mmCIF file of C-alpha atoms in Angstrom:
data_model
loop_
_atom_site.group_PDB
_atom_site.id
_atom_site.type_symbol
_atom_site.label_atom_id
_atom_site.label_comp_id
_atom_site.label_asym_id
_atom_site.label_seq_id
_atom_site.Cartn_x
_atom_site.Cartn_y
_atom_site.Cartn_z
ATOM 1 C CA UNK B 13 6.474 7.540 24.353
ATOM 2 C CA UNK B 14 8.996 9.071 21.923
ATOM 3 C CA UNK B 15 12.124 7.474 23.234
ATOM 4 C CA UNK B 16 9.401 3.752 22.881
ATOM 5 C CA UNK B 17 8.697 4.593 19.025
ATOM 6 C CA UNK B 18 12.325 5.418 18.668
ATOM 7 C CA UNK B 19 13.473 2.195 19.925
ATOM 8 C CA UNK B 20 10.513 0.073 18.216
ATOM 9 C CA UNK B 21 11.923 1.757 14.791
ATOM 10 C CA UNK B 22 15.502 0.138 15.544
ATOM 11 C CA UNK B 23 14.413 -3.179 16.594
ATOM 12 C CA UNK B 24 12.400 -3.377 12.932
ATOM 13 C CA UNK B 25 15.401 -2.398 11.185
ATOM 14 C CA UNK B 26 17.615 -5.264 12.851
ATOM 15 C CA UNK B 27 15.036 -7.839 12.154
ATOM 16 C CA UNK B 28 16.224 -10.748 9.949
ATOM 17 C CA UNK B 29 13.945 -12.131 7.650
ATOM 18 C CA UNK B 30 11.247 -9.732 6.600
ATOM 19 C CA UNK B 31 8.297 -11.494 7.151
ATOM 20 C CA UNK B 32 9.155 -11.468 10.446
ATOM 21 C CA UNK B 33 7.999 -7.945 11.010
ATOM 22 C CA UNK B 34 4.439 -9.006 9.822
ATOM 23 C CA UNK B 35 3.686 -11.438 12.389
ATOM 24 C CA UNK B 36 0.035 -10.709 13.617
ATOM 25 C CA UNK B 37 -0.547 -8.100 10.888
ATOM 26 C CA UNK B 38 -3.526 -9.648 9.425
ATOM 27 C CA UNK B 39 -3.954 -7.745 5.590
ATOM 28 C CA UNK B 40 -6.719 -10.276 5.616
ATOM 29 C CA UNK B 41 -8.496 -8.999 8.175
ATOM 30 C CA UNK B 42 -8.586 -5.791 6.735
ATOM 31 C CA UNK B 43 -9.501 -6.623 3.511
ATOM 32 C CA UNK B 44 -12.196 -8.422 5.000
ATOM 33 C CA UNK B 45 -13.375 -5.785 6.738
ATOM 34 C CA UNK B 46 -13.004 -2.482 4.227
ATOM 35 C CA UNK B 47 -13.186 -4.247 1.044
ATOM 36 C CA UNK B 48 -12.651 -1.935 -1.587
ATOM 37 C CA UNK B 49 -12.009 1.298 0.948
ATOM 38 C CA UNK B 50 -8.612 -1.328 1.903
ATOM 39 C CA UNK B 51 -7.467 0.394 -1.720
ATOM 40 C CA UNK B 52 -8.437 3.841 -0.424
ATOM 41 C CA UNK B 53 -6.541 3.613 2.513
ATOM 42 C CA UNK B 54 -3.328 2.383 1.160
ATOM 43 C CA UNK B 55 -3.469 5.071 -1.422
ATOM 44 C CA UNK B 56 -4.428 7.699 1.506
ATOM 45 C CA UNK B 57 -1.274 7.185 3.041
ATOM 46 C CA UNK B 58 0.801 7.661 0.185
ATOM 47 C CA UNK B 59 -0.708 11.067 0.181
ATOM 48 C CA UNK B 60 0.429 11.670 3.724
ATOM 49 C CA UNK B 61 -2.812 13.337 5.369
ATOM 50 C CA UNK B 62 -3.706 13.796 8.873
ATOM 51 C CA UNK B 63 -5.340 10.235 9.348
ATOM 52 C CA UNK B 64 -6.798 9.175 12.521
ATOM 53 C CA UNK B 65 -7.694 6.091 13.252
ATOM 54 C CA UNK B 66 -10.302 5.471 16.043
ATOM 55 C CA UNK B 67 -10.803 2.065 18.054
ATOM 56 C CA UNK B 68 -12.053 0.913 21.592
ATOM 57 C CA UNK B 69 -9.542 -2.152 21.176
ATOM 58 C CA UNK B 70 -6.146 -0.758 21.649
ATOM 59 C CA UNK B 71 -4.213 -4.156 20.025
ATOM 60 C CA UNK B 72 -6.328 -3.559 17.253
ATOM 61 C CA UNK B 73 -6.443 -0.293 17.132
ATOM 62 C CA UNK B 74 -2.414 -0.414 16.332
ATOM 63 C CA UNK B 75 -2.264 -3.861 14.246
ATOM 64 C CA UNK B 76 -4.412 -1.910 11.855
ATOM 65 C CA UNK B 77 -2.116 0.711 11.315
ATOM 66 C CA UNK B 78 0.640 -1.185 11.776
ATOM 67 C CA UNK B 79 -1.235 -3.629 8.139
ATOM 68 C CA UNK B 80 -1.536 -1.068 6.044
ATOM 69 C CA UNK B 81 1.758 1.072 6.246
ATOM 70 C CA UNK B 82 3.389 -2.352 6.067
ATOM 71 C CA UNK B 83 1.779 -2.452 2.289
ATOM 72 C CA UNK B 84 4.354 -0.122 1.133
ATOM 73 C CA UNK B 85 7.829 -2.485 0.601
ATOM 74 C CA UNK B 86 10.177 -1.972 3.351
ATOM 75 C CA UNK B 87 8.353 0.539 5.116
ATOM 76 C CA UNK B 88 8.615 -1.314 8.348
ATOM 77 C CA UNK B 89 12.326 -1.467 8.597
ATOM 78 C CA UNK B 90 12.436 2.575 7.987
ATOM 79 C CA UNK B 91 10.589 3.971 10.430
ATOM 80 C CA UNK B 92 13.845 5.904 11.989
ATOM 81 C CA UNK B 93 11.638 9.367 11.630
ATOM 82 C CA UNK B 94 8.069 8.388 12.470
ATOM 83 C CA UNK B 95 8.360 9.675 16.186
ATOM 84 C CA UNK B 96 9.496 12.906 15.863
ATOM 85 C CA UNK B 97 8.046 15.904 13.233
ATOM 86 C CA UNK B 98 11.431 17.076 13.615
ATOM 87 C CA UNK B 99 13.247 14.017 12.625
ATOM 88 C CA UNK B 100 14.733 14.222 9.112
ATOM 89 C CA UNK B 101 17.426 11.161 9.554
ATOM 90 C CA UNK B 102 16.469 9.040 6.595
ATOM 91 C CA UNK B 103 16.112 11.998 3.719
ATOM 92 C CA UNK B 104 19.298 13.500 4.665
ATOM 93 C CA UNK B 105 21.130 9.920 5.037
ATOM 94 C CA UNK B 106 19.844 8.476 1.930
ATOM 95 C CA UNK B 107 21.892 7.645 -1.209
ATOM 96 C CA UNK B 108 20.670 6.933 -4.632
ATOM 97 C CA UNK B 109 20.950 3.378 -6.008
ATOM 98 C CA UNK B 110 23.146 3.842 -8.984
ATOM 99 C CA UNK B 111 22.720 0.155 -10.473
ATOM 100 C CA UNK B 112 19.979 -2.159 -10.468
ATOM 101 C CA UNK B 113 19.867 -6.239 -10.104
ATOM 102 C CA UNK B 114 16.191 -7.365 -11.498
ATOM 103 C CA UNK B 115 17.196 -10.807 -10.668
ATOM 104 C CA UNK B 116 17.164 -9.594 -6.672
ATOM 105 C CA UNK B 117 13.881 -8.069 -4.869
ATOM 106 C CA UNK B 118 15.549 -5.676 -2.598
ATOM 107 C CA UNK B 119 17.739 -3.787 -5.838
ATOM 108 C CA UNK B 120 14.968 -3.860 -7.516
ATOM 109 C CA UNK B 121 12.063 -2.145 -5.297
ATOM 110 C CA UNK B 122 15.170 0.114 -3.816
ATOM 111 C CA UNK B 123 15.682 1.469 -7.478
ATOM 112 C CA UNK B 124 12.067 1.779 -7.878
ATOM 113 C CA UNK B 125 12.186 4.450 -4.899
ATOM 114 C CA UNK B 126 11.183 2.286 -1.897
ATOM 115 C CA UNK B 127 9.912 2.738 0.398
ATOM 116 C CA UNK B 128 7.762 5.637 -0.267
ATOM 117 C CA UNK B 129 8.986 7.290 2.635
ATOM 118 C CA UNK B 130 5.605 9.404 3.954
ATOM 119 C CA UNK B 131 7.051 9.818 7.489
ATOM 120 C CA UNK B 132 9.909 12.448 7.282
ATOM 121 C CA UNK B 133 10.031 16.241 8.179
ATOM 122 C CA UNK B 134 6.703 17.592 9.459
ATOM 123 C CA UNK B 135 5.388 13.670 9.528
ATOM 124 C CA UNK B 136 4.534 11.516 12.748
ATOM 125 C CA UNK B 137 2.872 7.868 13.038
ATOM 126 C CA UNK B 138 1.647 7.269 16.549
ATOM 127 C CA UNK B 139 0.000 4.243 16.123
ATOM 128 C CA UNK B 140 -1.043 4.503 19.630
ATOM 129 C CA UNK B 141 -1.343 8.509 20.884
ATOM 130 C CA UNK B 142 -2.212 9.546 24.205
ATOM 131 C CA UNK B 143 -3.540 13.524 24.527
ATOM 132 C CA UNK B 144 -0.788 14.668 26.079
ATOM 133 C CA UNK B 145 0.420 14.389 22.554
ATOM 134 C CA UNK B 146 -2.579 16.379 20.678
ATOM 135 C CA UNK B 147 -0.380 19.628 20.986
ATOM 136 C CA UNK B 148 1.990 17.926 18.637
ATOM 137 C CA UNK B 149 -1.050 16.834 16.496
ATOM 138 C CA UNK B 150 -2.205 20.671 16.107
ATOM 139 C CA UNK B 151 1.380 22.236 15.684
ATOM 140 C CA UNK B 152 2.519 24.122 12.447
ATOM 141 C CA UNK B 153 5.063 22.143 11.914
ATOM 142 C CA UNK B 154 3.088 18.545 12.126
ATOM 143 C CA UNK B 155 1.494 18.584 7.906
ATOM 144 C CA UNK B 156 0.553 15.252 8.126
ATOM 145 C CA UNK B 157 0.587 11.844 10.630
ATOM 146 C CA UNK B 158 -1.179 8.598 11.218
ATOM 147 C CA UNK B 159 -2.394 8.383 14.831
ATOM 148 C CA UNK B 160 -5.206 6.258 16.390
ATOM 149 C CA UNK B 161 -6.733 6.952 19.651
ATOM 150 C CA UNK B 162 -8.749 4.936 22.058
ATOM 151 C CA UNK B 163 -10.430 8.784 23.313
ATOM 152 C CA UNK B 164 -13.716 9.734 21.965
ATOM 153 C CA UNK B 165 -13.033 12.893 22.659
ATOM 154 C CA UNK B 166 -11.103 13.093 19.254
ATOM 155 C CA UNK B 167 -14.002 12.142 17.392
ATOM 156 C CA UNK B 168 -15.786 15.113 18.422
ATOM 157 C CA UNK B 169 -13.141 17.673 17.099
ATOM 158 C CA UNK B 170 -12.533 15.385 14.017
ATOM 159 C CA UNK B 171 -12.283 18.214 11.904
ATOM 160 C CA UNK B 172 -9.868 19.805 13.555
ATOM 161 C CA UNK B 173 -7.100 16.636 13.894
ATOM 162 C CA UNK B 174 -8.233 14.485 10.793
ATOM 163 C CA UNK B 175 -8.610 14.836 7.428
ATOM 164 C CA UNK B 176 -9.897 11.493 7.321
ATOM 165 C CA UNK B 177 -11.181 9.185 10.242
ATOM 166 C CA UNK B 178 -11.510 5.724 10.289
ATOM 167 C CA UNK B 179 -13.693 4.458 13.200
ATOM 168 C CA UNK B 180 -12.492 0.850 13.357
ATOM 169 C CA UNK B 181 -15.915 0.316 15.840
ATOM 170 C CA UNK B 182 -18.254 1.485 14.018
ATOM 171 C CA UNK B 183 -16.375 0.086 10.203
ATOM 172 C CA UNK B 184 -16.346 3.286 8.851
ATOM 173 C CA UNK B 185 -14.723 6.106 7.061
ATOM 174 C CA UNK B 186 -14.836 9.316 7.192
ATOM 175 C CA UNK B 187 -13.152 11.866 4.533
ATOM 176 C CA UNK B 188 -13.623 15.666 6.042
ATOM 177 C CA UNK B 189 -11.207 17.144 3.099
ATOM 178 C CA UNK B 190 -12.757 17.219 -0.304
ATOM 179 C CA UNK B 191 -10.049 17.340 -2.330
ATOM 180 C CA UNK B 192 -8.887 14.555 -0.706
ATOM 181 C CA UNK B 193 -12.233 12.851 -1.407
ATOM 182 C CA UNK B 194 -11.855 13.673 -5.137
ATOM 183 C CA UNK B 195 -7.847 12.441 -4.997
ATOM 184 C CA UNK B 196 -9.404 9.006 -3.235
ATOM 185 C CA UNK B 197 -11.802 7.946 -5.801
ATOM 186 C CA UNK B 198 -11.030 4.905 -7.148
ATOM 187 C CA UNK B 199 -11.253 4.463 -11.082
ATOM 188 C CA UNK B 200 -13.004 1.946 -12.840
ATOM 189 C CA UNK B 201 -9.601 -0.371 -13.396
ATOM 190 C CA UNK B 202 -9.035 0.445 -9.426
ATOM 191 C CA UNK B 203 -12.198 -0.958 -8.910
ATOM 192 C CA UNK B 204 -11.811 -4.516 -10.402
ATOM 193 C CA UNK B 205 -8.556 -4.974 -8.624
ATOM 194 C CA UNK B 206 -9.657 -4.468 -5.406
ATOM 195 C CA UNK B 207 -12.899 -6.382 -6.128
ATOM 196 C CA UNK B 208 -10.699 -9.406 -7.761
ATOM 197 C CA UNK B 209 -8.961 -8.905 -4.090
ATOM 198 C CA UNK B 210 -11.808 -8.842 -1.928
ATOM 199 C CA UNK B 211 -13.450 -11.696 -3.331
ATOM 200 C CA UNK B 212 -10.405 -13.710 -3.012
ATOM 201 C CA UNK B 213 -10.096 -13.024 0.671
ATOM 202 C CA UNK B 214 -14.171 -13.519 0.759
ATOM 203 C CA UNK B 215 -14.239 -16.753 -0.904
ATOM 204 C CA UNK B 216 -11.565 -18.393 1.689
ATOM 205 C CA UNK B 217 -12.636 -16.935 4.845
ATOM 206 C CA UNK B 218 -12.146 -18.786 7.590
ATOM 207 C CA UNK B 219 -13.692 -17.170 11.015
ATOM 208 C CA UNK B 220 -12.022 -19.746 12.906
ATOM 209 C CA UNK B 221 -9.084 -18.454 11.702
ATOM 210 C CA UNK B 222 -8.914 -14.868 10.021
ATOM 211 C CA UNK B 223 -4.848 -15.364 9.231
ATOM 212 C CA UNK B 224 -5.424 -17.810 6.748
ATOM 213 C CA UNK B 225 -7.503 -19.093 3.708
ATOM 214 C CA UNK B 226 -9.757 -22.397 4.250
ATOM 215 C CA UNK B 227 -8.064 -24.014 2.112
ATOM 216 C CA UNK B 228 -4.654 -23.461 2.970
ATOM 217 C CA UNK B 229 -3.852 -22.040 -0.406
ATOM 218 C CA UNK B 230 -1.292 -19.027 -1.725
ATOM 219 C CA UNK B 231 -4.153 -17.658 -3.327
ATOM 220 C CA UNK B 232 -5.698 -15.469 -0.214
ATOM 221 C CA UNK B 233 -2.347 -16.197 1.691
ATOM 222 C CA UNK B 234 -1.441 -12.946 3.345
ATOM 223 C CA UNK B 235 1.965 -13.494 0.860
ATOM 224 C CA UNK B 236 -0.249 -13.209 -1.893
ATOM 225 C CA UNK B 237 -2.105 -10.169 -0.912
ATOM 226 C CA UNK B 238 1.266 -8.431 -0.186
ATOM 227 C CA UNK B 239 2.234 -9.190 -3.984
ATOM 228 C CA UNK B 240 -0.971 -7.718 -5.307
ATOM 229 C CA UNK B 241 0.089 -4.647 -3.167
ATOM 230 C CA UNK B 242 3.805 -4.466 -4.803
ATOM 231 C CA UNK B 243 2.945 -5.146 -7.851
ATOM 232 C CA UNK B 244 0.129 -2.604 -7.585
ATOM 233 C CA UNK B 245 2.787 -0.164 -6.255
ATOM 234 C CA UNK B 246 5.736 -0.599 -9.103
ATOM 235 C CA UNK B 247 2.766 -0.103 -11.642
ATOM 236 C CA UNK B 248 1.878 3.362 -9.755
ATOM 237 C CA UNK B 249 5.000 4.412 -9.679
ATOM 238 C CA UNK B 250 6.452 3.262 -13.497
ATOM 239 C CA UNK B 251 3.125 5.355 -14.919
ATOM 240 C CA UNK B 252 4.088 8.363 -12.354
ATOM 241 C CA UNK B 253 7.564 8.387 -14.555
ATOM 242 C CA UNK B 254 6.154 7.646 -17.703
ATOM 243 C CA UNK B 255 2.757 10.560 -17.233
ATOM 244 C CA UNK B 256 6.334 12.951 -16.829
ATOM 245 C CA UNK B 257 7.800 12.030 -19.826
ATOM 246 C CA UNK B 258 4.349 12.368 -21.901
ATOM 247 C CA UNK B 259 3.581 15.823 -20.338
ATOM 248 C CA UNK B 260 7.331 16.900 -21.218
ATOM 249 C CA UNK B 261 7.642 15.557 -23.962
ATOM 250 C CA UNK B 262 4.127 15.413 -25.790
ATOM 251 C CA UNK B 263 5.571 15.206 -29.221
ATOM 252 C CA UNK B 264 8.286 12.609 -28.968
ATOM 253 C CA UNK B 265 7.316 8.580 -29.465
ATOM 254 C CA UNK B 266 7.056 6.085 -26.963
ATOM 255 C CA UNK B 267 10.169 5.287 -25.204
ATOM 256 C CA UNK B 268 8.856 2.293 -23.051
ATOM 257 C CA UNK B 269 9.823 -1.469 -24.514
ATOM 258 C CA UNK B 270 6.838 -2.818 -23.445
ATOM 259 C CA UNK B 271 3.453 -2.830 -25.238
ATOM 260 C CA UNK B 272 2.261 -0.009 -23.689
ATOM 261 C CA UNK B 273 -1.766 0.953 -25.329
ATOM 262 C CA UNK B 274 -3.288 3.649 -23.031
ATOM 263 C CA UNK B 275 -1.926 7.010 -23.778
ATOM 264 C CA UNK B 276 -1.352 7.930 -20.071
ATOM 265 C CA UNK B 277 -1.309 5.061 -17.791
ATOM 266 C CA UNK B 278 -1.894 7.421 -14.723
ATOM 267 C CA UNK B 279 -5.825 8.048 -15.647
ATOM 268 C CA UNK B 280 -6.270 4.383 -14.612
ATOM 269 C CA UNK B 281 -4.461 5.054 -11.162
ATOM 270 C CA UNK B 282 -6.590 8.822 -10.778
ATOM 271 C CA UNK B 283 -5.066 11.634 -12.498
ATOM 272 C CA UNK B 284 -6.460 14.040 -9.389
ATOM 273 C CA UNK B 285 -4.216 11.281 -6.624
ATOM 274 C CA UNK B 286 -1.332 12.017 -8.649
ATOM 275 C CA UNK B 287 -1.942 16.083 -8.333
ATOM 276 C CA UNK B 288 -2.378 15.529 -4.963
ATOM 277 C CA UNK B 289 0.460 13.446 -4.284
ATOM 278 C CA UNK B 290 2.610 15.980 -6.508
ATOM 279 C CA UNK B 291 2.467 18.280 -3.228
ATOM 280 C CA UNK B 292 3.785 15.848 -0.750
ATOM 281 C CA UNK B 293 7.243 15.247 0.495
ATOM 282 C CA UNK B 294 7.088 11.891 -0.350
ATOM 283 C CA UNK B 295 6.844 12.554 -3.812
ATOM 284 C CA UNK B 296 9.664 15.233 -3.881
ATOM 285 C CA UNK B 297 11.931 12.834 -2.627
ATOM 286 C CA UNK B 298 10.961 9.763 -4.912
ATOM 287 C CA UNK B 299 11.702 12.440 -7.954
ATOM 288 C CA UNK B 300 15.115 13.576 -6.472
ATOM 289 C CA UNK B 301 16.480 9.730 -6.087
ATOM 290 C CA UNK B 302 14.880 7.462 -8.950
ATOM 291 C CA UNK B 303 15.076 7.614 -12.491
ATOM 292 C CA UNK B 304 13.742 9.232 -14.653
ATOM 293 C CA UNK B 305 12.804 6.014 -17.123
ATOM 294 C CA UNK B 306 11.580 3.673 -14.377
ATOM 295 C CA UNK B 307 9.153 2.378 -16.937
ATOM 296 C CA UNK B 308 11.950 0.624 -18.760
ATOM 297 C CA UNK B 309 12.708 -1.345 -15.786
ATOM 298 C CA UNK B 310 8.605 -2.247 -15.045
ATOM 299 C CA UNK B 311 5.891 -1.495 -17.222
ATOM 300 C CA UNK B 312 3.734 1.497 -16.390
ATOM 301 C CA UNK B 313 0.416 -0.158 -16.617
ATOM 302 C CA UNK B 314 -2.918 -0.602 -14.518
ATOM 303 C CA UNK B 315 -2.244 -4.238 -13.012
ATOM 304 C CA UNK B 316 -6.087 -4.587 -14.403
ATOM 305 C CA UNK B 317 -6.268 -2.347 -16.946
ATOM 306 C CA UNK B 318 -8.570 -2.990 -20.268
ATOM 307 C CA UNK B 319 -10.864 -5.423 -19.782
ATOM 308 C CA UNK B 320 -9.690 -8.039 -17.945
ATOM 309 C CA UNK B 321 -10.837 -11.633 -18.058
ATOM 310 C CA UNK B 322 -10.908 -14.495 -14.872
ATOM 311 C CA UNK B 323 -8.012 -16.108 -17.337
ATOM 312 C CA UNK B 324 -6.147 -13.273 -17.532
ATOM 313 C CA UNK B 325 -5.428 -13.217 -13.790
ATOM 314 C CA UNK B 326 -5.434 -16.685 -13.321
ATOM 315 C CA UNK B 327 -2.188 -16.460 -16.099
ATOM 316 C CA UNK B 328 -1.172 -14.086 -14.010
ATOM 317 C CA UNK B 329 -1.085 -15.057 -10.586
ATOM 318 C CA UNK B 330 0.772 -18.591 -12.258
ATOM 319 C CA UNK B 331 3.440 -16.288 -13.666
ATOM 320 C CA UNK B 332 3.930 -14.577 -10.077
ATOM 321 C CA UNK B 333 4.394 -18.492 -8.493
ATOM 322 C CA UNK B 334 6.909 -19.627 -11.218
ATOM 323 C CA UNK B 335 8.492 -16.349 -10.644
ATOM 324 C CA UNK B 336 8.986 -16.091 -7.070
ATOM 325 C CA UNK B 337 9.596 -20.212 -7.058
ATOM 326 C CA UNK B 338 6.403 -20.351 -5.167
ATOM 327 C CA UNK B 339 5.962 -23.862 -6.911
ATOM 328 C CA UNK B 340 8.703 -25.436 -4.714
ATOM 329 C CA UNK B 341 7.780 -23.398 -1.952
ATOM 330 C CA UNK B 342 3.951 -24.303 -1.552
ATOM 331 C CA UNK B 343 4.084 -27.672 -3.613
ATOM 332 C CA UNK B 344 1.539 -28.969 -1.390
ATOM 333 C CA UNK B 345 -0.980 -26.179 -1.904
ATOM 334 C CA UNK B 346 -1.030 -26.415 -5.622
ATOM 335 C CA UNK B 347 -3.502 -28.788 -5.917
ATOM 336 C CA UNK B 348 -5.924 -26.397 -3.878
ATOM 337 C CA UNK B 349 -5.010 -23.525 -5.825
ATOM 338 C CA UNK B 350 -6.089 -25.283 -9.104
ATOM 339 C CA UNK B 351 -9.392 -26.500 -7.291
ATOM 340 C CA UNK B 352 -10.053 -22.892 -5.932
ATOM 341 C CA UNK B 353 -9.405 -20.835 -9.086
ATOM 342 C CA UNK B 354 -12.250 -23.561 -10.805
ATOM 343 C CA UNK B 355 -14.382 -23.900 -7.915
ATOM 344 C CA UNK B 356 -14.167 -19.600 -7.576
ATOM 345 C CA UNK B 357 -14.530 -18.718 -11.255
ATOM 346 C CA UNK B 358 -18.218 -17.719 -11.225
ATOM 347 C CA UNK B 359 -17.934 -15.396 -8.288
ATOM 348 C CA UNK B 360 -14.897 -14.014 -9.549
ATOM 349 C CA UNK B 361 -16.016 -13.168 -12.740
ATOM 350 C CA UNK B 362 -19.388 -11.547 -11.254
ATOM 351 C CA UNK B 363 -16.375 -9.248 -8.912
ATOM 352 C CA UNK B 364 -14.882 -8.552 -11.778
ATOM 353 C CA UNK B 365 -17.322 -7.575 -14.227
ATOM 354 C CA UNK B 366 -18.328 -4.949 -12.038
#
């Protein structure tokens, strides 16, 4: 099994074109299915807890996984440490980007400290884990994994290998840690983002085909989910830097160009995730290679923070397709977009208003 995941982690990094490595990862599916908890999850991860996912369906059971640590940029292609607690390849290899390119994806979300690497020393992801394996689950050394299991046995001594379990049979989740619980609730500007999210996905279903949006639009389009996500991200992470220049520096003015109104973006992200993500790895390594004044480069603000009006994210979402050139791109799926934002604003703004 170890020698398989080590193997799997260098065919992802030879892979091509990126969005090869999400072919039958359906973020739609799962935002169908968890709704808001989709947001929980993804921000569970970053806090690298023992996660267990359980399933009857073993394809499933892994796709899942597979979907949501694919949410953090690049992830996929560094996975060089995820079968091992012991391996420590990518920390001790890593450089620090010393210039920047905003004109080109990759030098940007590389200088922004991505991936969030939450699978290095003491970390495993076993996306499918047999129980020969549950020794390494309950060793000293393992602080913190994602693992699913097709056993029930696990889900009877839950407390003892998860801190949170997510029974993909039954739809649920279960947090056993409570600070973790407190670290995982999402505020009220976490709230309408997910909601704006969900009801996007909602409001296109297809059940003949999960994959894709009814009306063969961006908006819905697994692409566009995966922006929200990285846009979502660079937010989180340009208030991280900016929260530790107001807390060491509480006297000194603003030093972000942008318009920047809250007084500590991070309350809108959860002050108590930040505390808890403050103890991981992850975050010790993100502060050892990024700069300190990320929020120069991207604005450290709540994608949805204030109150936030069905214009303001249509205006948004059009800057994101004249941006990425999505108007050449998906030409032919303009006209639906325009039909589904008009067609979608009263649901939208009852998601929202929430």
């Amino acid at each position: 099994m170890q020698k398989f995941q080590e193997s799997l982690s260098v065919n992802l990094q030879d892979t091509g074109d990126e969005r090869d490595l999400y072919l039958g990862l359906s973020l739609r599916e799962l935002i169908y299915e968890y709704k808001y908890q989709t947001l929980v999850l993804f921000k569970c991860c970053l806090l690298q807890p023992k996660m267990l996912f359980f399933g009857s369906r073993c394809e499933r059971l892994c796709m899942m996984q597979f979907a949501l640590i694919s949410l953090i940029p690049g992830l996929l292609r560094r996975l060089e440490d995820c079968a091992d607690p012991d391996f420590d390849q990518y920390e001790k290899s890593f450089i620090k980007p010393t210039t920047l390119k905003t004109s080109e994806r990759s030098s940007l979300l590389s200088y922004m400290g991505l991936p969030i690497q939450i699978f290095g020393k003491g970390s495993l992801f076993g996306p499918y884990t047999p129980l020969q394996q549950l020794d390494v689950l309950a060793d000293h050394g393992t602080r913190s994994y994602i693992v699913g299991s097709t056993n029930s046995l696990l889900l009877q001594q839950k407390d003892r290998y998860s801190d949170i379990l997510i029974n993909l049979d039954e739809s649920s989740i279960s947090i056993t840690s409570p600070s973790l619980r407190a670290a995982l609730t999402l505020s009220a500007a976490d709230r309408r983002w997910i909601d704006f999210l969900t009801q996007t996905v909602t409001s296109t279903w297809d059940p003949r085909n999960p994959s894709r949006p009814y009306t063969l639009a961006y908006m819905g389009s697994e692409e566009f989910i995966r922006l929200q996500f990285e846009e979502y991200l660079l937010a989180l992470l340009a208030s991280v830097k900016y929260h530790l220049y107001l807390t060491s520096n509480p006297t000194r003015p603003s030093l972000s160009p942008h318009n920047h109104h809250d007084p500590d973006p991070v309350v809108d992200f959860n002050l108590d995730w930040l505390a808890s993500w403050q103890t991981t790895s992850s975050y010790n390594l993100f502060q050892r290679t990024t700069d300190p004044h990320l929020f120069d480069i991207v604005e450290p603000r709540h994608p949805t923070a204030g109150n936030l009006s069905v214009e303001d994210i249509q205006r948004r979402i059009t800057q994101q397709i004249q941006t990425l050139h999505l108007d050449d791109r998906l030409a032919t799926t303009k006209e639906h977009l325009n039909k589904h934002l008009a067609t979608g604003r009263e649901k939208v703004g009852s998601a929202v208003g929430k």
